[in-house]
Amino acid sequence: MTLPVIIAGAGPTGLMAALALGKQGIPVILCEAEPGLTHDLRAGTFHPPTQEMMAPYGVTQRMHETGIQVRRWQIRDRRSELIAEFDLGLLSDITPYPYRLHIEQHRVTPIQLDIIRKETEVDVRFGHRVMGFAQDADRVRVDVEAESKPLVLEGSWLIAADGGRSTVRRVTGIEFEGFTYPEQFLVVSTPYDLGQHGYAMNSYLSDPVEWAAVFKVPDDGPPGLWRAAFPCHGERSDDELLSEENVETRMQGLVARPERYDIRYKSIYRVHQRVAKDFRHGRVLLAGDAAHLNNPVGGFGLNSGIHDAVNLSDKLIRVWRGDADDSLLDRYVRQRRATCIDEVQRMSIRNKRLLEERDPAVQRQHLTELVAIANDAERARKHMLETSMISGVRKAAEIA
Ligand SMILES: Cc1cc2nc3c(=O)[nH]c(=O)nc-3n(C[C@H](O)[C@H](O)[C@H](O)COP(=O)(O)OP(=O)(O)OC[C@H]3O[C@@H](n4cnc5c(N)ncnc54)[C@H](O)[C@@H]3O)c2cc1C
């Protein structure tokens, strides 16, 4: 079989799969609908296992040139300040990266692309939108729209890394099970240093109405930007939510100051908890947001996409070369789907609930429990192994 692997989508997941396959000499065509890499504001946290997985490709090292190493993260209560703090340095005996690396997604994808271009033969095609596919026993024919003209590409396998609204997933008919939160999320960035008010560079604020997630990203260089995500309840238009007054009010609610905030970026988005019922449809494999979506509290979405890409590529290389039969790909599905449901969905839903709990007694109970975990070295370590995704990756590796 000499047909290439076709990948739909040059987001972090598709690029990682292209890099992993391309480095092993597997022919790859990477089709991206947009004319270039997308630059919208999205993920910015890379957990230890993700850094470990990207390291053999030289991506992690390049990310460290501008990324911020964040060892401590906090749970705070909007009224009574710091509740609990966790220090990832405690995991330095099991990972060379005992910290979250903060760097914007749109600064990482150019690194991935640069390495692909310099070190592989991957055929990267921007302006190529995957519209559908047909498959038989030994190939998949992928319908592409390239500069408004139809094109058919033949491949051995098709990886759907075309994001949450995946066209490929829709064509497979695979159900995207789960739910969408009623509220939207407002994300705001400012150069104002929230660290001077005691915030760790990754902090979660619990509050029944005004909960928030705060983290620092490098931007173009020092002083970097502090990014805050807030829930937006009720029926208000995007324009109202993004209005200067609303954004200012939310930021003043976070840290009150006499001056107005210098706002560099603001965006609004909807959040889902969904996992595809299957990650495989014959010769089509789903990965990244095309396969699963979760809320951003905990920073698991992009990390999971990278984990998918690396896990799938390892197996696909063996299948493509004829060293393993294609049932190995079902193991990818078993491992990654279980992790998405048992770890990522569970933790991200739990994290959001913890922050937004409306019953003061229940909230107090949750927060007291967190303090107890933080004050008990063994429990704190277990909690950090879980929240840094190390436990999930280990458990997945054990799934046959
Ligand atoms: C506001 C926001 C904040 C987030 N914060 C975090 C965070 O802190 N931590 C975290 O881990 N995750 C976070 N996420 C999630 C994270 O951004 C995604 O999980 C990540 O982008 C998934 O990467 P992906 O490559 O699977 O999909 P995407 O990044 O969506 O990439 C899909 C690519 O496919 C292309 N495409 C789409 N359709 C087609 C088609 N038909 N043919 C060809 N190409 C196509 C798109 O143009 C895009 O380039 C956040 C998401 C949002 C929206």
PDB file of C-alpha atoms and ligand atoms in Angstrom, residues 7-14 31-34 36-38 40-45 47 105 128-131 161-168 187 215 227 267 269-270 287-290 292-294 296 298-305, ligand 1:
ATOM      1  CA  ILE A   7      -5.345  14.561   7.126  1.00  0.00           C
ATOM      2  CA  ALA A   8      -8.227  17.051   7.248  1.00  0.00           C
ATOM      3  CA  GLY A   9      -7.336  20.124   9.318  1.00  0.00           C
ATOM      4  CA  ALA A  10      -4.048  21.860  10.163  1.00  0.00           C
ATOM      5  CA  GLY A  11      -4.879  22.715  13.762  1.00  0.00           C
ATOM      6  CA  PRO A  12      -2.559  21.463  16.495  1.00  0.00           C
ATOM      7  CA  THR A  13      -3.954  17.916  16.217  1.00  0.00           C
ATOM      8  CA  GLY A  14      -3.653  17.561  12.437  1.00  0.00           C
ATOM      9  CA  CYS A  31      -5.522  19.591   3.788  1.00  0.00           C
ATOM     10  CA  GLU A  32      -6.417  22.833   5.561  1.00  0.00           C
ATOM     11  CA  ALA A  33      -9.543  24.724   4.530  1.00  0.00           C
ATOM     12  CA  GLU A  34      -8.185  28.150   5.429  1.00  0.00           C
ATOM     13  CA  GLY A  36      -3.107  29.796   6.348  1.00  0.00           C
ATOM     14  CA  LEU A  37      -2.890  28.705   9.977  1.00  0.00           C
ATOM     15  CA  THR A  38      -5.723  30.074  12.106  1.00  0.00           C
ATOM     16  CA  ASP A  40      -7.869  32.978  16.906  1.00  0.00           C
ATOM     17  CA  LEU A  41      -7.395  33.032  20.674  1.00  0.00           C
ATOM     18  CA  ARG A  42      -7.725  29.582  22.113  1.00  0.00           C
ATOM     19  CA  ALA A  43      -5.734  27.168  24.231  1.00  0.00           C
ATOM     20  CA  GLY A  44      -2.586  28.218  26.012  1.00  0.00           C
ATOM     21  CA  THR A  45      -1.742  25.521  28.577  1.00  0.00           C
ATOM     22  CA  HIS A  47       0.521  19.809  30.557  1.00  0.00           C
ATOM     23  CA  GLN A 105      -1.895  27.810  20.544  1.00  0.00           C
ATOM     24  CA  HIS A 128      -8.101  22.744   0.575  1.00  0.00           C
ATOM     25  CA  ARG A 129     -11.441  22.102   2.257  1.00  0.00           C
ATOM     26  CA  VAL A 130     -12.433  18.463   2.766  1.00  0.00           C
ATOM     27  CA  MET A 131     -16.069  18.114   1.718  1.00  0.00           C
ATOM     28  CA  ALA A 161      -8.678  16.601  12.613  1.00  0.00           C
ATOM     29  CA  ASP A 162     -11.043  19.228  11.252  1.00  0.00           C
ATOM     30  CA  GLY A 163     -12.216  20.586  14.612  1.00  0.00           C
ATOM     31  CA  GLY A 164     -15.431  20.616  16.625  1.00  0.00           C
ATOM     32  CA  ARG A 165     -17.690  21.193  13.615  1.00  0.00           C
ATOM     33  CA  SER A 166     -15.918  18.411  11.704  1.00  0.00           C
ATOM     34  CA  THR A 167     -17.307  17.874   8.222  1.00  0.00           C
ATOM     35  CA  VAL A 168     -15.725  14.436   8.103  1.00  0.00           C
ATOM     36  CA  VAL A 187     -12.368  35.655  27.280  1.00  0.00           C
ATOM     37  CA  PHE A 215      -3.954  32.509  33.323  1.00  0.00           C
ATOM     38  CA  ARG A 227      -6.220  36.184  30.263  1.00  0.00           C
ATOM     39  CA  SER A 267     -13.827  37.033  22.399  1.00  0.00           C
ATOM     40  CA  TYR A 269     -17.567  31.412  22.605  1.00  0.00           C
ATOM     41  CA  ARG A 270     -19.869  28.535  23.365  1.00  0.00           C
ATOM     42  CA  ALA A 287      -8.908  12.946  16.444  1.00  0.00           C
ATOM     43  CA  GLY A 288      -8.812  16.144  18.500  1.00  0.00           C
ATOM     44  CA  ASP A 289     -11.843  18.412  18.667  1.00  0.00           C
ATOM     45  CA  ALA A 290     -13.438  16.435  15.834  1.00  0.00           C
ATOM     46  CA  HIS A 292     -14.290  15.335  21.617  1.00  0.00           C
ATOM     47  CA  LEU A 293     -14.995  18.734  23.166  1.00  0.00           C
ATOM     48  CA  ASN A 294     -14.862  19.944  26.752  1.00  0.00           C
ATOM     49  CA  PRO A 296     -11.677  24.951  29.179  1.00  0.00           C
ATOM     50  CA  GLY A 298      -8.342  22.581  33.491  1.00  0.00           C
ATOM     51  CA  GLY A 299      -6.944  23.129  29.994  1.00  0.00           C
ATOM     52  CA  PHE A 300      -7.541  19.635  28.620  1.00  0.00           C
ATOM     53  CA  GLY A 301      -8.911  20.144  25.084  1.00  0.00           C
ATOM     54  CA  LEU A 302      -5.847  20.892  23.025  1.00  0.00           C
ATOM     55  CA  ASN A 303      -3.726  18.579  25.175  1.00  0.00           C
ATOM     56  CA  SER A 304      -6.115  15.703  24.437  1.00  0.00           C
ATOM     57  CA  GLY A 305      -5.861  16.417  20.709  1.00  0.00           C
TER      58      GLY A 305
HETATM   59  C1  LIG B   1     -11.695  30.120  23.446  1.00  0.00           C
HETATM   60  C2  LIG B   1     -11.091  28.776  23.601  1.00  0.00           C
HETATM   61  C3  LIG B   1     -10.220  28.556  24.657  1.00  0.00           C
HETATM   62  C4  LIG B   1      -9.625  27.313  24.802  1.00  0.00           C
HETATM   63  N1  LIG B   1      -8.758  27.132  25.838  1.00  0.00           N
HETATM   64  C5  LIG B   1      -8.142  25.939  25.977  1.00  0.00           C
HETATM   65  C6  LIG B   1      -7.162  25.717  26.986  1.00  0.00           C
HETATM   66  O1  LIG B   1      -6.865  26.596  27.784  1.00  0.00           O
HETATM   67  N2  LIG B   1      -6.547  24.516  27.053  1.00  0.00           N
HETATM   68  C7  LIG B   1      -6.836  23.513  26.165  1.00  0.00           C
HETATM   69  O2  LIG B   1      -6.220  22.428  26.250  1.00  0.00           O
HETATM   70  N3  LIG B   1      -7.773  23.689  25.189  1.00  0.00           N
HETATM   71  C8  LIG B   1      -8.421  24.874  25.073  1.00  0.00           C
HETATM   72  N4  LIG B   1      -9.326  25.066  24.059  1.00  0.00           N
HETATM   73  C9  LIG B   1      -9.583  24.005  23.124  1.00  0.00           C
HETATM   74  C10 LIG B   1      -8.535  23.963  22.046  1.00  0.00           C
HETATM   75  O3  LIG B   1      -8.381  25.222  21.425  1.00  0.00           O
HETATM   76  C11 LIG B   1      -8.916  22.906  21.040  1.00  0.00           C
HETATM   77  O4  LIG B   1      -9.074  21.707  21.761  1.00  0.00           O
HETATM   78  C12 LIG B   1      -7.881  22.754  19.948  1.00  0.00           C
HETATM   79  O5  LIG B   1      -7.887  23.854  19.073  1.00  0.00           O
HETATM   80  C13 LIG B   1      -8.168  21.482  19.150  1.00  0.00           C
HETATM   81  O6  LIG B   1      -7.267  21.363  18.110  1.00  0.00           O
HETATM   82  P1  LIG B   1      -7.727  20.614  16.798  1.00  0.00           P
HETATM   83  O7  LIG B   1      -6.516  20.656  15.920  1.00  0.00           O
HETATM   84  O8  LIG B   1      -8.316  19.296  17.136  1.00  0.00           O
HETATM   85  O9  LIG B   1      -8.904  21.485  16.200  1.00  0.00           O
HETATM   86  P2  LIG B   1      -8.863  22.985  15.661  1.00  0.00           P
HETATM   87  O10 LIG B   1      -7.848  23.776  16.391  1.00  0.00           O
HETATM   88  O11 LIG B   1     -10.269  23.457  15.645  1.00  0.00           O
HETATM   89  O12 LIG B   1      -8.324  22.834  14.182  1.00  0.00           O
HETATM   90  C14 LIG B   1      -9.132  22.329  13.158  1.00  0.00           C
HETATM   91  C15 LIG B   1      -8.565  22.817  11.830  1.00  0.00           C
HETATM   92  O13 LIG B   1      -9.304  22.202  10.786  1.00  0.00           O
HETATM   93  C16 LIG B   1      -9.615  23.181   9.812  1.00  0.00           C
HETATM   94  N5  LIG B   1     -10.816  22.709   9.115  1.00  0.00           N
HETATM   95  C17 LIG B   1     -12.100  22.768   9.532  1.00  0.00           C
HETATM   96  N6  LIG B   1     -12.904  22.173   8.644  1.00  0.00           N
HETATM   97  C18 LIG B   1     -12.100  21.707   7.652  1.00  0.00           C
HETATM   98  C19 LIG B   1     -12.355  20.990   6.464  1.00  0.00           C
HETATM   99  N7  LIG B   1     -13.593  20.611   6.107  1.00  0.00           N
HETATM  100  N8  LIG B   1     -11.303  20.665   5.658  1.00  0.00           N
HETATM  101  C20 LIG B   1     -10.037  21.026   6.012  1.00  0.00           C
HETATM  102  N9  LIG B   1      -9.748  21.731   7.120  1.00  0.00           N
HETATM  103  C21 LIG B   1     -10.768  22.044   7.946  1.00  0.00           C
HETATM  104  C22 LIG B   1      -9.808  24.449  10.607  1.00  0.00           C
HETATM  105  O14 LIG B   1      -9.650  25.603   9.795  1.00  0.00           O
HETATM  106  C23 LIG B   1      -8.699  24.315  11.641  1.00  0.00           C
HETATM  107  O15 LIG B   1      -7.477  24.850  11.190  1.00  0.00           O
HETATM  108  C24 LIG B   1      -9.942  26.277  23.891  1.00  0.00           C
HETATM  109  C25 LIG B   1     -10.836  26.498  22.846  1.00  0.00           C
HETATM  110  C26 LIG B   1     -11.418  27.726  22.687  1.00  0.00           C
HETATM  111  C27 LIG B   1     -12.398  27.933  21.558  1.00  0.00           C
END
